[in-house]
Short mmCIF file of C-alpha atoms in Angstrom, two decimals:
data_model
loop_
_atom_site.label_atom_id
_atom_site.label_comp_id
_atom_site.label_asym_id
_atom_site.label_seq_id
_atom_site.Cartn_x
_atom_site.Cartn_y
_atom_site.Cartn_z
CA MET A 1 -102.40 -19.69 -1.00
CA ARG A 2 -100.64 -19.78 -4.37
CA THR A 3 -100.50 -15.97 -4.30
CA ASP A 4 -98.87 -16.01 -0.86
CA PHE A 5 -96.28 -18.51 -2.03
CA THR A 6 -95.48 -16.40 -5.10
CA LYS A 7 -94.96 -13.37 -2.89
CA LEU A 8 -92.58 -15.32 -0.68
CA VAL A 9 -90.54 -16.49 -3.71
CA ARG A 10 -90.32 -12.97 -5.09
CA ALA A 11 -89.25 -11.58 -1.73
CA ALA A 12 -86.54 -14.23 -1.38
CA ALA A 13 -85.32 -13.56 -4.89
CA ALA A 14 -85.14 -9.84 -4.18
CA ARG A 15 -83.07 -10.47 -1.06
CA LEU A 16 -80.70 -12.67 -3.11
CA VAL A 17 -80.33 -10.27 -6.02
CA LYS A 18 -79.17 -7.36 -3.87
CA PRO A 19 -75.97 -9.01 -2.54
CA LEU A 20 -75.25 -10.54 -5.93
CA GLY A 21 -75.61 -7.14 -7.53
CA ALA A 22 -73.29 -5.59 -4.97
CA LEU A 23 -70.75 -8.35 -5.55
CA LEU A 24 -70.93 -7.81 -9.31
CA LEU A 25 -70.40 -4.08 -8.89
CA ALA A 26 -67.40 -4.75 -6.66
CA VAL A 27 -65.87 -7.08 -9.25
CA VAL A 28 -66.41 -4.56 -12.04
CA ALA A 29 -64.88 -1.82 -9.93
CA ALA A 30 -61.83 -3.97 -9.26
CA LEU A 31 -61.15 -4.77 -12.92
CA PRO A 32 -59.10 -1.60 -13.59
CA LEU A 33 -56.94 -2.38 -10.57
CA LEU A 34 -56.39 -5.95 -11.76
CA ALA A 35 -55.50 -4.67 -15.21
CA GLN A 36 -53.03 -2.24 -13.68
CA ALA A 37 -51.43 -5.05 -11.69
CA GLN A 38 -51.11 -7.20 -14.79
CA THR A 39 -49.63 -4.29 -16.71
CA ALA A 40 -47.11 -3.69 -13.93
CA VAL A 41 -45.98 -7.31 -14.12
CA ALA A 42 -45.86 -7.22 -17.91
CA ALA A 43 -43.89 -3.98 -17.83
CA GLY A 44 -40.77 -5.69 -16.47
CA ASP A 45 -37.68 -6.22 -18.61
CA THR A 46 -36.80 -9.39 -20.45
CA VAL A 47 -33.07 -9.85 -20.93
CA LEU A 48 -32.06 -12.21 -23.72
CA ILE A 49 -28.47 -13.45 -23.56
CA VAL A 50 -27.11 -14.87 -26.80
CA GLY A 51 -23.66 -16.28 -26.15
CA ASP A 52 -21.31 -19.21 -26.33
CA SER A 53 -19.69 -21.50 -23.74
CA LEU A 54 -18.69 -18.53 -21.55
CA SER A 55 -22.37 -17.97 -20.83
CA ALA A 56 -23.60 -21.57 -21.18
CA GLU A 57 -21.86 -22.87 -18.02
CA TYR A 58 -19.46 -25.09 -19.95
CA GLY A 59 -17.62 -27.35 -17.51
CA LEU A 60 -19.41 -25.83 -14.53
CA LYS A 61 -21.96 -27.13 -12.08
CA ARG A 62 -25.44 -25.99 -13.11
CA GLY A 63 -26.45 -22.77 -11.45
CA THR A 64 -22.91 -21.49 -10.85
CA GLY A 65 -22.34 -19.56 -14.08
CA TRP A 66 -22.51 -15.79 -14.33
CA VAL A 67 -26.01 -15.86 -15.85
CA PRO A 68 -27.61 -17.76 -12.93
CA LEU A 69 -25.69 -15.43 -10.61
CA LEU A 70 -27.27 -12.52 -12.47
CA GLU A 71 -30.74 -13.99 -11.90
CA LYS A 72 -30.00 -14.32 -8.18
CA GLN A 73 -28.82 -10.72 -8.00
CA LEU A 74 -31.92 -9.44 -9.78
CA ALA A 75 -34.14 -11.42 -7.42
CA GLY A 76 -32.25 -10.11 -4.42
CA GLU A 77 -32.74 -6.54 -5.60
CA LYS A 78 -36.46 -7.18 -6.21
CA LYS A 79 -36.15 -6.26 -9.87
CA ASN A 80 -38.92 -7.39 -12.20
CA VAL A 81 -36.60 -8.87 -14.83
CA ARG A 82 -36.87 -12.15 -16.72
CA VAL A 83 -33.60 -13.63 -17.98
CA ILE A 84 -33.51 -15.91 -21.02
CA ASN A 85 -30.16 -17.63 -21.52
CA ALA A 86 -29.99 -18.71 -25.15
CA SER A 87 -26.27 -19.43 -25.09
CA ILE A 88 -24.80 -22.50 -26.79
CA SER A 89 -21.28 -23.83 -26.28
CA GLY A 90 -19.21 -23.54 -29.44
CA ASP A 91 -21.50 -21.00 -31.07
CA THR A 92 -20.15 -18.36 -33.43
CA THR A 93 -21.54 -15.02 -34.54
CA SER A 94 -22.91 -16.76 -37.65
CA GLY A 95 -24.81 -19.22 -35.48
CA GLY A 96 -26.10 -16.46 -33.24
CA ARG A 97 -27.20 -14.42 -36.22
CA SER A 98 -29.18 -17.35 -37.65
CA ARG A 99 -30.83 -18.11 -34.29
CA LEU A 100 -31.66 -14.57 -33.24
CA PRO A 101 -34.80 -13.83 -35.30
CA ALA A 102 -36.70 -16.75 -33.78
CA LEU A 103 -35.49 -15.84 -30.29
CA LEU A 104 -36.63 -12.24 -30.71
CA ALA A 105 -40.04 -13.34 -31.95
CA GLN A 106 -40.50 -15.85 -29.13
CA HIS A 107 -39.26 -13.86 -26.14
CA LYS A 108 -39.73 -10.22 -27.23
CA PRO A 109 -36.79 -9.03 -25.12
CA THR A 110 -36.30 -5.46 -24.01
CA VAL A 111 -32.53 -5.97 -23.65
CA VAL A 112 -30.29 -8.24 -25.72
CA VAL A 113 -26.82 -9.16 -24.48
CA ILE A 114 -24.56 -10.43 -27.27
CA GLU A 115 -21.64 -12.50 -26.03
CA LEU A 116 -20.24 -13.97 -29.23
CA GLY A 117 -17.09 -13.70 -31.28
CA GLY A 118 -14.57 -15.67 -29.25
CA ASN A 119 -15.08 -18.84 -31.26
CA ASP A 120 -14.81 -16.88 -34.50
CA ALA A 121 -11.30 -15.87 -33.47
CA LEU A 122 -10.34 -19.34 -32.23
CA ARG A 123 -11.33 -20.75 -35.62
CA GLY A 124 -9.55 -18.00 -37.54
CA LEU A 125 -12.73 -16.86 -39.28
CA PRO A 126 -12.65 -13.65 -41.34
CA LEU A 127 -13.04 -10.69 -39.01
CA ASP A 128 -15.12 -8.73 -41.49
CA MET A 129 -17.67 -11.56 -41.32
CA THR A 130 -17.64 -11.41 -37.50
CA GLU A 131 -18.21 -7.67 -37.64
CA ALA A 132 -21.05 -8.02 -40.15
CA ASN A 133 -22.76 -10.66 -38.02
CA LEU A 134 -22.53 -8.58 -34.84
CA ARG A 135 -23.86 -5.57 -36.71
CA ALA A 136 -26.77 -7.56 -38.15
CA MET A 137 -27.67 -8.99 -34.73
CA THR A 138 -27.57 -5.55 -33.15
CA GLN A 139 -29.77 -4.09 -35.87
CA ALA A 140 -32.28 -6.94 -35.58
CA ALA A 141 -32.59 -6.42 -31.83
CA LYS A 142 -32.95 -2.66 -32.19
CA LYS A 143 -35.62 -3.15 -34.85
CA ILE A 144 -37.98 -4.65 -32.25
CA GLY A 145 -37.17 -1.88 -29.79
CA ALA A 146 -34.64 -3.78 -27.66
CA LYS A 147 -31.50 -2.23 -26.21
CA VAL A 148 -28.23 -4.01 -26.94
CA LEU A 149 -25.15 -4.69 -24.84
CA LEU A 150 -22.11 -6.09 -26.64
CA LEU A 151 -19.61 -8.03 -24.55
CA GLY A 152 -16.20 -7.45 -26.09
CA MET A 153 -13.51 -10.11 -26.22
CA GLN A 154 -9.76 -10.29 -26.80
CA VAL A 155 -7.48 -13.01 -28.12
CA PRO A 156 -4.13 -14.22 -26.71
CA PRO A 157 -0.97 -12.45 -27.91
CA ASN A 158 0.11 -15.46 -29.97
CA TYR A 159 -2.53 -14.56 -32.55
CA GLY A 160 -0.43 -11.57 -33.51
CA GLY A 161 -0.70 -7.92 -32.58
CA ALA A 162 -2.50 -6.79 -35.73
CA TYR A 163 -5.11 -9.56 -35.58
CA GLY A 164 -5.68 -9.05 -31.86
CA ALA A 165 -6.11 -5.29 -32.17
CA THR A 166 -8.50 -5.64 -35.10
CA PHE A 167 -10.53 -8.30 -33.32
CA SER A 168 -10.94 -6.43 -30.04
CA GLY A 169 -11.60 -3.20 -31.93
CA LEU A 170 -14.49 -4.54 -33.98
CA PHE A 171 -16.77 -4.68 -30.92
CA ALA A 172 -16.22 -0.98 -30.27
CA LYS A 173 -16.67 -0.28 -33.98
CA VAL A 174 -20.05 -1.98 -34.08
CA ALA A 175 -21.15 -0.37 -30.81
CA ARG A 176 -20.32 3.11 -32.12
CA ALA A 177 -22.00 2.55 -35.46
CA GLU A 178 -25.16 1.08 -33.98
CA LYS A 179 -25.24 3.19 -30.80
CA ALA A 180 -25.19 0.07 -28.64
CA ALA A 181 -23.79 -0.31 -25.13
CA LEU A 182 -20.36 -1.93 -24.88
CA LEU A 183 -18.35 -3.79 -22.26
CA PRO A 184 -14.87 -3.57 -23.83
CA PHE A 185 -13.53 -6.81 -22.32
CA PHE A 186 -15.84 -9.40 -20.79
CA LEU A 187 -12.98 -11.25 -19.05
CA LYS A 188 -11.29 -8.22 -17.55
CA GLY A 189 -9.72 -9.17 -14.23
CA VAL A 190 -9.95 -12.84 -15.21
CA ALA A 191 -7.76 -13.31 -18.28
CA ASP A 192 -5.56 -10.19 -18.12
CA VAL A 193 -3.97 -10.68 -14.69
CA ASP A 194 -0.60 -12.14 -13.75
CA ASP A 195 -2.04 -15.28 -12.15
CA ALA A 196 -4.67 -15.83 -14.84
CA VAL A 197 -4.11 -19.59 -14.99
CA GLY A 198 -5.76 -19.97 -11.61
CA ASN A 199 -8.93 -18.35 -12.96
CA PHE A 200 -9.51 -20.99 -15.61
CA GLN A 201 -10.51 -24.62 -15.90
CA ALA A 202 -7.93 -27.21 -16.91
CA ASP A 203 -8.38 -26.34 -20.61
CA ARG A 204 -7.17 -22.79 -19.89
CA ILE A 205 -9.96 -21.48 -22.10
CA HIS A 206 -13.04 -21.50 -19.91
CA PRO A 207 -13.18 -19.53 -16.63
CA ASN A 208 -13.72 -21.64 -13.53
CA GLU A 209 -16.53 -21.33 -11.02
CA GLN A 210 -14.62 -18.85 -8.87
CA SER A 211 -14.32 -16.44 -11.81
CA GLN A 212 -18.05 -16.25 -12.55
CA ALA A 213 -18.75 -13.58 -9.92
CA LYS A 214 -16.07 -11.37 -11.48
CA MET A 215 -17.59 -11.84 -14.92
CA LEU A 216 -20.97 -10.78 -13.55
CA ALA A 217 -19.35 -7.80 -11.84
CA ASN A 218 -17.97 -6.77 -15.22
CA VAL A 219 -21.35 -7.00 -16.94
CA TRP A 220 -23.63 -5.63 -14.25
CA PRO A 221 -22.83 -1.88 -14.36
CA ASP A 222 -23.50 -1.66 -18.10
CA LEU A 223 -26.51 -3.96 -18.01
CA LYS A 224 -28.10 -2.13 -15.10
CA LYS A 225 -28.14 1.11 -17.09
CA LEU A 226 -30.31 -0.57 -19.74
CA LEU A 227 -32.96 -1.86 -17.33
CA LYS A 228 -36.11 0.11 -16.49
#
């Protein structure tokens, strides 16, 4: 009787092992596909934006700035891109330069957008320092394999022709030297039009909500070229 019971147990175990073995084989066979799927997700771009109040939604309702609009556009186009907005109102190129190494290490971006320099000019900081900071930031990003897009800025005419030309020219100078992408003037169509006052908040420094789509339209063609 004990022998019969043993046979029954062995037969039941054999019937159980077969489907479990088939299931295990199926899981093993699927592992390469799962790995490929994970790799596909990981292969998407990470765009790190290091800027000042123009990119930090200063004075705007959250979600209405050009960076959130960029995220919405990327989602609408089904692009596998993660956007990290590390912009801080009032930041200068010196502040961005000091913050960048940690940001690069944390986020490992594939594209870095540098939108800094305006506050350097407003504070009358030495332009050679601004240029050196932009160059150092660009080099640091390139060192980890990231592509760089510089967003150029201009200053009002009351700063003087020589200062204004030197300031706007330093972005192109850095871009040429470091082989980085360049948007010559971030606020084109916003600050250089006849009715520019209507494009800004009451302080006449920060673009209003209605101008954010234009700012994105300025950035998008150059940024799109850097994405996979």
